[in-house]
mmCIF file of C-alpha atoms in Angstrom:
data_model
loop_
_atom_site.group_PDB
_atom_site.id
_atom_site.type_symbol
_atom_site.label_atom_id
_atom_site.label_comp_id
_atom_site.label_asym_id
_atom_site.label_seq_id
_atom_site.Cartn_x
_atom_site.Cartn_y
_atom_site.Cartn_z
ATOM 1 C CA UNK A 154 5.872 3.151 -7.781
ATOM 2 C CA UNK A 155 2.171 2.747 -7.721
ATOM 3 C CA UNK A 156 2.353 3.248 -3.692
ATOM 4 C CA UNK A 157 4.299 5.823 -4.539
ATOM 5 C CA UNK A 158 2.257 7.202 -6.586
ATOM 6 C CA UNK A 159 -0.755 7.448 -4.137
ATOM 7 C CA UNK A 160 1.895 8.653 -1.198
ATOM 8 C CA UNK A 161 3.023 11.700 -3.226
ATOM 9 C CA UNK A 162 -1.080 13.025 -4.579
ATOM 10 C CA UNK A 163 -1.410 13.212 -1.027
ATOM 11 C CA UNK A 164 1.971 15.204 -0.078
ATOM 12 C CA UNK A 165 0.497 17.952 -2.394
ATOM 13 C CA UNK A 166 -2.029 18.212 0.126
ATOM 14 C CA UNK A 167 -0.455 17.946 3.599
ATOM 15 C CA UNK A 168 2.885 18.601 3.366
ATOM 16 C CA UNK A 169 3.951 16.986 6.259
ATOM 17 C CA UNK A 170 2.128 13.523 5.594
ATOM 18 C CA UNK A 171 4.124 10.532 6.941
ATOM 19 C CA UNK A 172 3.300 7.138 8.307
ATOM 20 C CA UNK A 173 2.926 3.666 8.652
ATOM 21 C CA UNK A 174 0.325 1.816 6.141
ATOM 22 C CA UNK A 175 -0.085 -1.979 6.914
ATOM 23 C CA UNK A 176 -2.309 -3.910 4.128
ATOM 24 C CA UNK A 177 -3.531 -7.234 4.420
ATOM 25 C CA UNK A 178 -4.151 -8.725 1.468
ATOM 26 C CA UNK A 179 -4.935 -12.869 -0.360
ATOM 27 C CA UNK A 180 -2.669 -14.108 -3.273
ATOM 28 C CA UNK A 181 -5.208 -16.121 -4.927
ATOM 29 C CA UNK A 182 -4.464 -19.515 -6.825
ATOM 30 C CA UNK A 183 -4.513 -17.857 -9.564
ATOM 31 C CA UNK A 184 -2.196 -15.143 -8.434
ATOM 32 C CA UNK A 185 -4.926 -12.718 -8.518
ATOM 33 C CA UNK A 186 -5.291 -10.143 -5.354
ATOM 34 C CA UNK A 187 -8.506 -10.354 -3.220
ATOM 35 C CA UNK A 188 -9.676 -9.358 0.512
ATOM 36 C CA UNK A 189 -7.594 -6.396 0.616
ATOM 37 C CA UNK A 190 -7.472 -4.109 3.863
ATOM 38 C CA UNK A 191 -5.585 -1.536 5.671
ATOM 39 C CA UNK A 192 -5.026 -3.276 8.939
ATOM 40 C CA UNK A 193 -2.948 -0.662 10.536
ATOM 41 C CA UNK A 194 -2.660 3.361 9.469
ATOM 42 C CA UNK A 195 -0.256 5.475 11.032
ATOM 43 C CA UNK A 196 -0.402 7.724 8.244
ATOM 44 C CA UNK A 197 -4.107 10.195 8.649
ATOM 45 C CA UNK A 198 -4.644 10.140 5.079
ATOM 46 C CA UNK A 199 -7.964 8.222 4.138
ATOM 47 C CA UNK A 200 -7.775 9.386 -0.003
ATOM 48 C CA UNK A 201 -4.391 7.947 0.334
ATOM 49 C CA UNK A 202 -4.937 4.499 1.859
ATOM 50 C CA UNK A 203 -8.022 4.151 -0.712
ATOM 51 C CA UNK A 204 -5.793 4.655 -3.042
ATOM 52 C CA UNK A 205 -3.216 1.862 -2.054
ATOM 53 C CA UNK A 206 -6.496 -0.515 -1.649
ATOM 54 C CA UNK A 207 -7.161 0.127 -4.749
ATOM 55 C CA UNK A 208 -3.671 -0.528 -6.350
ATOM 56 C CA UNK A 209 -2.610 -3.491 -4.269
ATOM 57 C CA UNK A 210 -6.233 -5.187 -5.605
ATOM 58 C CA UNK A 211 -5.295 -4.699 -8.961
ATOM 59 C CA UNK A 212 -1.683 -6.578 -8.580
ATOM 60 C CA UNK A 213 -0.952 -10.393 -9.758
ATOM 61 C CA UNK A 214 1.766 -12.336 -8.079
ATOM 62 C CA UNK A 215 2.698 -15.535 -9.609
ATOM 63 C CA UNK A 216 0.429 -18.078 -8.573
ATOM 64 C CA UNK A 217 0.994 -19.552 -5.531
ATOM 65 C CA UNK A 218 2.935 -23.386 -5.386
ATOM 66 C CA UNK A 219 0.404 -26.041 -5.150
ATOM 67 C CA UNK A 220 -2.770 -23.640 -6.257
ATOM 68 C CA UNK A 221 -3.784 -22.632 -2.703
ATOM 69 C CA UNK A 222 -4.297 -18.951 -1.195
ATOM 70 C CA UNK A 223 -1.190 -17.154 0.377
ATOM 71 C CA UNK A 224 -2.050 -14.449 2.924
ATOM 72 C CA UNK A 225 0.017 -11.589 3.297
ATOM 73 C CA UNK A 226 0.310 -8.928 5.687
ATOM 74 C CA UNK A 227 2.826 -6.055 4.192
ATOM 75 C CA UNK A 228 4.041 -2.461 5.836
ATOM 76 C CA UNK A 229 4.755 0.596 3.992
ATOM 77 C CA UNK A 230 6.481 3.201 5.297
ATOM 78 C CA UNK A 231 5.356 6.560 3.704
ATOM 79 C CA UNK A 232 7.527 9.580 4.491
ATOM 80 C CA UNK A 233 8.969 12.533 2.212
ATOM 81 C CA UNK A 234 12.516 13.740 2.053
ATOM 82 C CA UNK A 235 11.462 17.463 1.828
ATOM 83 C CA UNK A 236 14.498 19.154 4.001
ATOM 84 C CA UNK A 237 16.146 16.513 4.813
ATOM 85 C CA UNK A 238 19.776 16.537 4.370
#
């Protein structure tokens, strides 16, 4: 929803705003999210991709087995369905 979220303050914008966002992102030990980064953007919005940053570094995972760092690479596919049928 949060994704979401950022996605759809940016539809109000452009309209036709769709794309590919791929975030990169460490699952502390503590479960905690650090080093996030848009590795890939498909998607031409800049506020919007900020805006996922942003969320994705406030998330908390449980922590990882064994205390260590998990990295994670994850797409999101952003596209409206305005007209589709």
């Amino acid at each position: 929803a949060q994704i979401q979220h950022c996605y759809e303050q940016q539809l109000v914008v452009n309209p036709n705003l769709s794309g590919k966002v791929l975030v990169s992102f460490i699952i502390g030990g503590s479960g905690n999210v650090g080093a996030v980064k848009i590795v890939e953007s498909t998607l031409g919005s800049q506020a919007a991709e900020k805006c996922i940053v942003d969320k994705v570094s406030k998330w908390v995972f449980p922590k990882p087995r064994g205390g260590s760092s998990v990295g994670v690479k994850y797409p999101f596919f952003l596209m409206s369905n305005a007209g589709q049928k």
